[in-house]
Amino acid sequence: MFIGLLFVAGAYLLGSIPFALVVARPFGIDPRRAGSGNPGATNVARLLGKKWGALVLALDLGKALLPTALARAYLSGIPEGPWWVAATGLAAFLGHLFPVWLGFRGGKGVASAAGVLAVLCPKALALLLPVFVLAVALSGYVSVGSLAAAALAPLGVKFLYPEPAYFWMTLSMAILIWVKHRANLQRLLRGEEKSWRRA
């Protein structure tokens, strides 16, 4: 149990690293106070360009992927191992959403959730990626793609993976992604959401 708690705590702290701020700081820009105000890859791409947004995307994905992969390698064999592995992945995701370094006000977690699923549920992630791309292409909004993928993620994991810990982890992440996108939903309803095509 102690080793499991260490992994969970470490994953949360790693997930809390605000890479959007780290990347944008040399340019004198704070993503929390510019663009959409979200410290994430999409906002950085709008503010600094797609290559910097891609870098933040990779870092946010990686900071969740790494602790999840280590947890699967070292915790799978202990009692309740899958639950500890799932808890580690969820902790990294929560670190991004509620980072201790930023007063618990972080990003929306889409890239970090993808990093967790890349390790634990890669088949589900492979099905969700075209859903995301198609939704963005048809709507012009990254938020629509994120919400569509999040909505289908628990179903994909449920049908492709028998481990209940992974389903509940994915369901928790999906719900929180929707909660974090509530402002986007309001802007979509008002017709005020920023289109990726016009970014």
PDB file of C-alpha atoms in Angstrom:
ATOM      1  CA  MET A   1       0.000   0.000   0.000  1.00  0.00           C
ATOM      2  CA  PHE A   2       2.815   2.413   0.851  1.00  0.00           C
ATOM      3  CA  ILE A   3       4.487   1.970  -2.538  1.00  0.00           C
ATOM      4  CA  GLY A   4       1.130   2.535  -4.200  1.00  0.00           C
ATOM      5  CA  LEU A   5       0.645   5.789  -2.327  1.00  0.00           C
ATOM      6  CA  LEU A   6       4.129   6.911  -3.347  1.00  0.00           C
ATOM      7  CA  PHE A   7       3.305   6.322  -6.995  1.00  0.00           C
ATOM      8  CA  VAL A   8       0.013   8.193  -6.679  1.00  0.00           C
ATOM      9  CA  ALA A   9       1.649  11.162  -4.944  1.00  0.00           C
ATOM     10  CA  GLY A  10       4.523  11.269  -7.418  1.00  0.00           C
ATOM     11  CA  ALA A  11       2.138  11.085 -10.368  1.00  0.00           C
ATOM     12  CA  TYR A  12       0.093  13.971  -9.020  1.00  0.00           C
ATOM     13  CA  LEU A  13       3.174  16.161  -8.548  1.00  0.00           C
ATOM     14  CA  LEU A  14       4.478  15.336 -12.021  1.00  0.00           C
ATOM     15  CA  GLY A  15       1.054  15.964 -13.519  1.00  0.00           C
ATOM     16  CA  SER A  16       0.999  19.340 -11.782  1.00  0.00           C
ATOM     17  CA  ILE A  17       3.937  20.688 -13.802  1.00  0.00           C
ATOM     18  CA  PRO A  18       2.391  23.481 -15.944  1.00  0.00           C
ATOM     19  CA  PHE A  19       4.245  22.915 -19.196  1.00  0.00           C
ATOM     20  CA  ALA A  20       2.106  25.477 -21.025  1.00  0.00           C
ATOM     21  CA  LEU A  21       3.469  28.158 -18.698  1.00  0.00           C
ATOM     22  CA  VAL A  22       7.010  26.789 -18.895  1.00  0.00           C
ATOM     23  CA  VAL A  23       6.994  26.893 -22.703  1.00  0.00           C
ATOM     24  CA  ALA A  24       5.294  30.301 -22.963  1.00  0.00           C
ATOM     25  CA  ARG A  25       7.316  32.093 -20.281  1.00  0.00           C
ATOM     26  CA  PRO A  26      10.389  32.853 -22.471  1.00  0.00           C
ATOM     27  CA  PHE A  27       8.024  34.682 -24.832  1.00  0.00           C
ATOM     28  CA  GLY A  28       6.688  36.833 -22.007  1.00  0.00           C
ATOM     29  CA  ILE A  29       3.220  35.301 -22.290  1.00  0.00           C
ATOM     30  CA  ASP A  30       1.085  33.769 -19.557  1.00  0.00           C
ATOM     31  CA  PRO A  31      -1.536  31.480 -21.175  1.00  0.00           C
ATOM     32  CA  ARG A  32      -3.768  31.986 -18.142  1.00  0.00           C
ATOM     33  CA  ARG A  33      -4.065  35.683 -19.005  1.00  0.00           C
ATOM     34  CA  ALA A  34      -4.096  35.540 -22.801  1.00  0.00           C
ATOM     35  CA  GLY A  35      -6.170  33.852 -25.464  1.00  0.00           C
ATOM     36  CA  SER A  36      -8.750  31.532 -23.955  1.00  0.00           C
ATOM     37  CA  GLY A  37      -7.059  31.713 -20.551  1.00  0.00           C
ATOM     38  CA  ASN A  38      -6.530  27.959 -20.461  1.00  0.00           C
ATOM     39  CA  PRO A  39      -3.006  26.697 -19.645  1.00  0.00           C
ATOM     40  CA  GLY A  40      -3.081  23.996 -22.295  1.00  0.00           C
ATOM     41  CA  ALA A  41      -1.764  23.026 -25.708  1.00  0.00           C
ATOM     42  CA  THR A  42      -4.586  24.526 -27.788  1.00  0.00           C
ATOM     43  CA  ASN A  43      -4.231  27.957 -26.227  1.00  0.00           C
ATOM     44  CA  VAL A  44      -0.447  27.879 -26.580  1.00  0.00           C
ATOM     45  CA  ALA A  45      -0.861  26.948 -30.255  1.00  0.00           C
ATOM     46  CA  ARG A  46      -3.101  29.960 -30.753  1.00  0.00           C
ATOM     47  CA  LEU A  47      -0.741  32.295 -28.905  1.00  0.00           C
ATOM     48  CA  LEU A  48       2.670  31.065 -30.067  1.00  0.00           C
ATOM     49  CA  GLY A  49       2.064  28.865 -33.096  1.00  0.00           C
ATOM     50  CA  LYS A  50       1.325  25.233 -33.782  1.00  0.00           C
ATOM     51  CA  LYS A  51       4.844  23.925 -33.168  1.00  0.00           C
ATOM     52  CA  TRP A  52       4.837  25.281 -29.612  1.00  0.00           C
ATOM     53  CA  GLY A  53       1.341  23.959 -29.079  1.00  0.00           C
ATOM     54  CA  ALA A  54       2.521  20.552 -30.281  1.00  0.00           C
ATOM     55  CA  LEU A  55       5.404  20.683 -27.803  1.00  0.00           C
ATOM     56  CA  VAL A  56       3.036  21.410 -24.916  1.00  0.00           C
ATOM     57  CA  LEU A  57       0.745  18.638 -26.141  1.00  0.00           C
ATOM     58  CA  ALA A  58       3.622  16.149 -26.100  1.00  0.00           C
ATOM     59  CA  LEU A  59       4.794  17.252 -22.650  1.00  0.00           C
ATOM     60  CA  ASP A  60       1.304  17.153 -21.144  1.00  0.00           C
ATOM     61  CA  LEU A  61       0.746  13.720 -22.632  1.00  0.00           C
ATOM     62  CA  GLY A  62       4.144  12.510 -21.466  1.00  0.00           C
ATOM     63  CA  LYS A  63       3.783  13.677 -17.873  1.00  0.00           C
ATOM     64  CA  ALA A  64       0.781  11.366 -17.531  1.00  0.00           C
ATOM     65  CA  LEU A  65       2.137   8.552 -19.673  1.00  0.00           C
ATOM     66  CA  LEU A  66       5.412   8.170 -17.746  1.00  0.00           C
ATOM     67  CA  PRO A  67       4.074   7.606 -14.205  1.00  0.00           C
ATOM     68  CA  THR A  68       1.279   5.407 -15.541  1.00  0.00           C
ATOM     69  CA  ALA A  69       3.758   3.217 -17.406  1.00  0.00           C
ATOM     70  CA  LEU A  70       6.002   2.962 -14.356  1.00  0.00           C
ATOM     71  CA  ALA A  71       3.038   2.079 -12.166  1.00  0.00           C
ATOM     72  CA  ARG A  72       1.941  -0.669 -14.538  1.00  0.00           C
ATOM     73  CA  ALA A  73       5.468  -2.070 -14.551  1.00  0.00           C
ATOM     74  CA  TYR A  74       5.948  -2.033 -10.779  1.00  0.00           C
ATOM     75  CA  LEU A  75       2.481  -2.209  -9.205  1.00  0.00           C
ATOM     76  CA  SER A  76       0.587  -4.710 -11.329  1.00  0.00           C
ATOM     77  CA  GLY A  77       1.750  -7.616  -9.175  1.00  0.00           C
ATOM     78  CA  ILE A  78       0.821  -6.199  -5.766  1.00  0.00           C
ATOM     79  CA  PRO A  79      -2.580  -6.723  -4.100  1.00  0.00           C
ATOM     80  CA  GLU A  80      -5.216  -4.617  -5.858  1.00  0.00           C
ATOM     81  CA  GLY A  81      -2.514  -3.767  -8.388  1.00  0.00           C
ATOM     82  CA  PRO A  82      -4.803  -2.661 -11.250  1.00  0.00           C
ATOM     83  CA  TRP A  83      -6.569  -0.234  -8.926  1.00  0.00           C
ATOM     84  CA  TRP A  84      -3.254   1.288  -7.861  1.00  0.00           C
ATOM     85  CA  VAL A  85      -2.188   1.566 -11.491  1.00  0.00           C
ATOM     86  CA  ALA A  86      -5.484   3.246 -12.385  1.00  0.00           C
ATOM     87  CA  ALA A  87      -5.178   5.532  -9.359  1.00  0.00           C
ATOM     88  CA  THR A  88      -1.697   6.553 -10.488  1.00  0.00           C
ATOM     89  CA  GLY A  89      -2.944   7.448 -13.951  1.00  0.00           C
ATOM     90  CA  LEU A  90      -5.879   9.340 -12.496  1.00  0.00           C
ATOM     91  CA  ALA A  91      -3.554  11.199 -10.107  1.00  0.00           C
ATOM     92  CA  ALA A  92      -1.388  12.413 -12.994  1.00  0.00           C
ATOM     93  CA  PHE A  93      -4.539  13.585 -14.783  1.00  0.00           C
ATOM     94  CA  LEU A  94      -5.802  15.344 -11.653  1.00  0.00           C
ATOM     95  CA  GLY A  95      -2.427  17.016 -11.247  1.00  0.00           C
ATOM     96  CA  HIS A  96      -2.933  18.692 -14.606  1.00  0.00           C
ATOM     97  CA  LEU A  97      -6.475  19.791 -13.763  1.00  0.00           C
ATOM     98  CA  PHE A  98      -5.722  20.888 -10.207  1.00  0.00           C
ATOM     99  CA  PRO A  99      -1.973  21.651 -10.010  1.00  0.00           C
ATOM    100  CA  VAL A 100      -0.601  22.409  -6.584  1.00  0.00           C
ATOM    101  CA  TRP A 101       1.899  24.827  -8.161  1.00  0.00           C
ATOM    102  CA  LEU A 102      -0.887  27.013  -9.633  1.00  0.00           C
ATOM    103  CA  GLY A 103      -3.331  27.176  -6.766  1.00  0.00           C
ATOM    104  CA  PHE A 104      -5.202  24.115  -8.082  1.00  0.00           C
ATOM    105  CA  ARG A 105      -6.292  25.920 -11.268  1.00  0.00           C
ATOM    106  CA  GLY A 106      -5.033  24.025 -14.269  1.00  0.00           C
ATOM    107  CA  GLY A 107      -5.926  22.823 -17.731  1.00  0.00           C
ATOM    108  CA  LYS A 108      -8.673  20.640 -19.105  1.00  0.00           C
ATOM    109  CA  GLY A 109      -6.804  17.357 -19.167  1.00  0.00           C
ATOM    110  CA  VAL A 110      -7.408  16.037 -22.672  1.00  0.00           C
ATOM    111  CA  ALA A 111      -3.734  15.440 -23.500  1.00  0.00           C
ATOM    112  CA  SER A 112      -3.014  14.002 -20.054  1.00  0.00           C
ATOM    113  CA  ALA A 113      -5.995  11.650 -20.324  1.00  0.00           C
ATOM    114  CA  ALA A 114      -4.652  10.504 -23.684  1.00  0.00           C
ATOM    115  CA  GLY A 115      -1.301   9.781 -22.059  1.00  0.00           C
ATOM    116  CA  VAL A 116      -2.949   7.562 -19.459  1.00  0.00           C
ATOM    117  CA  LEU A 117      -5.022   5.709 -22.054  1.00  0.00           C
ATOM    118  CA  ALA A 118      -1.976   5.249 -24.289  1.00  0.00           C
ATOM    119  CA  VAL A 119      -0.501   3.029 -21.578  1.00  0.00           C
ATOM    120  CA  LEU A 120      -3.535   1.259 -20.137  1.00  0.00           C
ATOM    121  CA  CYS A 121      -6.103   1.239 -22.946  1.00  0.00           C
ATOM    122  CA  PRO A 122      -4.296   1.834 -26.258  1.00  0.00           C
ATOM    123  CA  LYS A 123      -6.970   0.145 -28.386  1.00  0.00           C
ATOM    124  CA  ALA A 124      -9.608   2.478 -26.987  1.00  0.00           C
ATOM    125  CA  LEU A 125      -7.365   5.479 -27.610  1.00  0.00           C
ATOM    126  CA  ALA A 126      -6.817   4.334 -31.201  1.00  0.00           C
ATOM    127  CA  LEU A 127     -10.590   4.390 -31.725  1.00  0.00           C
ATOM    128  CA  LEU A 128     -11.005   7.768 -30.030  1.00  0.00           C
ATOM    129  CA  LEU A 129      -8.375   9.593 -32.085  1.00  0.00           C
ATOM    130  CA  PRO A 130     -10.348   9.468 -35.361  1.00  0.00           C
ATOM    131  CA  VAL A 131     -13.464  10.524 -33.447  1.00  0.00           C
ATOM    132  CA  PHE A 132     -11.585  13.565 -32.177  1.00  0.00           C
ATOM    133  CA  VAL A 133     -10.141  14.430 -35.589  1.00  0.00           C
ATOM    134  CA  LEU A 134     -13.466  13.992 -37.386  1.00  0.00           C
ATOM    135  CA  ALA A 135     -15.360  16.061 -34.830  1.00  0.00           C
ATOM    136  CA  VAL A 136     -12.818  18.886 -35.071  1.00  0.00           C
ATOM    137  CA  ALA A 137     -12.786  18.723 -38.876  1.00  0.00           C
ATOM    138  CA  LEU A 138     -16.578  18.848 -39.151  1.00  0.00           C
ATOM    139  CA  SER A 139     -17.217  21.443 -36.456  1.00  0.00           C
ATOM    140  CA  GLY A 140     -14.064  23.539 -36.587  1.00  0.00           C
ATOM    141  CA  TYR A 141     -13.836  23.442 -32.791  1.00  0.00           C
ATOM    142  CA  VAL A 142     -11.200  21.574 -30.775  1.00  0.00           C
ATOM    143  CA  SER A 143     -13.559  21.627 -27.802  1.00  0.00           C
ATOM    144  CA  VAL A 144     -16.175  19.641 -29.750  1.00  0.00           C
ATOM    145  CA  GLY A 145     -13.586  17.001 -30.608  1.00  0.00           C
ATOM    146  CA  SER A 146     -12.445  16.813 -26.997  1.00  0.00           C
ATOM    147  CA  LEU A 147     -15.988  16.460 -25.685  1.00  0.00           C
ATOM    148  CA  ALA A 148     -16.937  13.849 -28.277  1.00  0.00           C
ATOM    149  CA  ALA A 149     -13.882  11.726 -27.513  1.00  0.00           C
ATOM    150  CA  ALA A 150     -14.409  12.080 -23.763  1.00  0.00           C
ATOM    151  CA  ALA A 151     -18.044  11.037 -24.054  1.00  0.00           C
ATOM    152  CA  LEU A 152     -17.163   7.848 -25.933  1.00  0.00           C
ATOM    153  CA  ALA A 153     -14.025   6.955 -23.954  1.00  0.00           C
ATOM    154  CA  PRO A 154     -15.743   5.070 -21.091  1.00  0.00           C
ATOM    155  CA  LEU A 155     -17.746   2.993 -23.582  1.00  0.00           C
ATOM    156  CA  GLY A 156     -14.634   2.086 -25.543  1.00  0.00           C
ATOM    157  CA  VAL A 157     -12.752   1.052 -22.423  1.00  0.00           C
ATOM    158  CA  LYS A 158     -15.762  -0.875 -21.088  1.00  0.00           C
ATOM    159  CA  PHE A 159     -16.055  -3.019 -24.210  1.00  0.00           C
ATOM    160  CA  LEU A 160     -12.363  -3.502 -24.947  1.00  0.00           C
ATOM    161  CA  TYR A 161     -10.897  -3.989 -21.462  1.00  0.00           C
ATOM    162  CA  PRO A 162     -12.323  -6.258 -18.744  1.00  0.00           C
ATOM    163  CA  GLU A 163     -10.508  -4.524 -15.878  1.00  0.00           C
ATOM    164  CA  PRO A 164     -13.123  -2.508 -13.920  1.00  0.00           C
ATOM    165  CA  ALA A 165     -10.470  -0.201 -12.456  1.00  0.00           C
ATOM    166  CA  TYR A 166      -9.697   1.124 -15.926  1.00  0.00           C
ATOM    167  CA  PHE A 167     -13.365   1.765 -16.676  1.00  0.00           C
ATOM    168  CA  TRP A 168     -13.951   3.761 -13.497  1.00  0.00           C
ATOM    169  CA  MET A 169     -10.732   5.686 -14.046  1.00  0.00           C
ATOM    170  CA  THR A 170     -11.780   6.560 -17.599  1.00  0.00           C
ATOM    171  CA  LEU A 171     -15.304   7.491 -16.549  1.00  0.00           C
ATOM    172  CA  SER A 172     -13.885   9.823 -13.891  1.00  0.00           C
ATOM    173  CA  MET A 173     -11.589  11.487 -16.410  1.00  0.00           C
ATOM    174  CA  ALA A 174     -14.401  11.863 -18.951  1.00  0.00           C
ATOM    175  CA  ILE A 175     -16.727  13.513 -16.440  1.00  0.00           C
ATOM    176  CA  LEU A 176     -14.028  15.931 -15.317  1.00  0.00           C
ATOM    177  CA  ILE A 177     -13.125  16.816 -18.908  1.00  0.00           C
ATOM    178  CA  TRP A 178     -16.763  17.752 -19.508  1.00  0.00           C
ATOM    179  CA  VAL A 179     -16.850  19.761 -16.276  1.00  0.00           C
ATOM    180  CA  LYS A 180     -13.668  21.593 -17.271  1.00  0.00           C
ATOM    181  CA  HIS A 181     -15.210  22.404 -20.663  1.00  0.00           C
ATOM    182  CA  ARG A 182     -18.362  23.984 -19.238  1.00  0.00           C
ATOM    183  CA  ALA A 183     -17.240  27.465 -20.336  1.00  0.00           C
ATOM    184  CA  ASN A 184     -16.632  26.116 -23.845  1.00  0.00           C
ATOM    185  CA  LEU A 185     -20.118  24.619 -23.862  1.00  0.00           C
ATOM    186  CA  GLN A 186     -21.608  27.967 -22.903  1.00  0.00           C
ATOM    187  CA  ARG A 187     -19.653  29.720 -25.667  1.00  0.00           C
ATOM    188  CA  LEU A 188     -20.726  27.086 -28.185  1.00  0.00           C
ATOM    189  CA  LEU A 189     -24.366  27.635 -27.271  1.00  0.00           C
ATOM    190  CA  ARG A 190     -23.922  31.389 -27.671  1.00  0.00           C
ATOM    191  CA  GLY A 191     -21.991  30.998 -30.924  1.00  0.00           C
ATOM    192  CA  GLU A 192     -18.919  32.630 -29.387  1.00  0.00           C
ATOM    193  CA  GLU A 193     -16.479  29.702 -29.285  1.00  0.00           C
ATOM    194  CA  LYS A 194     -13.237  30.308 -31.206  1.00  0.00           C
ATOM    195  CA  SER A 195     -12.963  28.136 -34.297  1.00  0.00           C
ATOM    196  CA  TRP A 196      -9.678  26.341 -34.904  1.00  0.00           C
ATOM    197  CA  ARG A 197      -9.987  27.312 -38.577  1.00  0.00           C
ATOM    198  CA  ARG A 198      -9.869  30.999 -37.656  1.00  0.00           C
ATOM    199  CA  ALA A 199      -7.163  30.616 -34.990  1.00  0.00           C
TER     200      ALA A 199
END
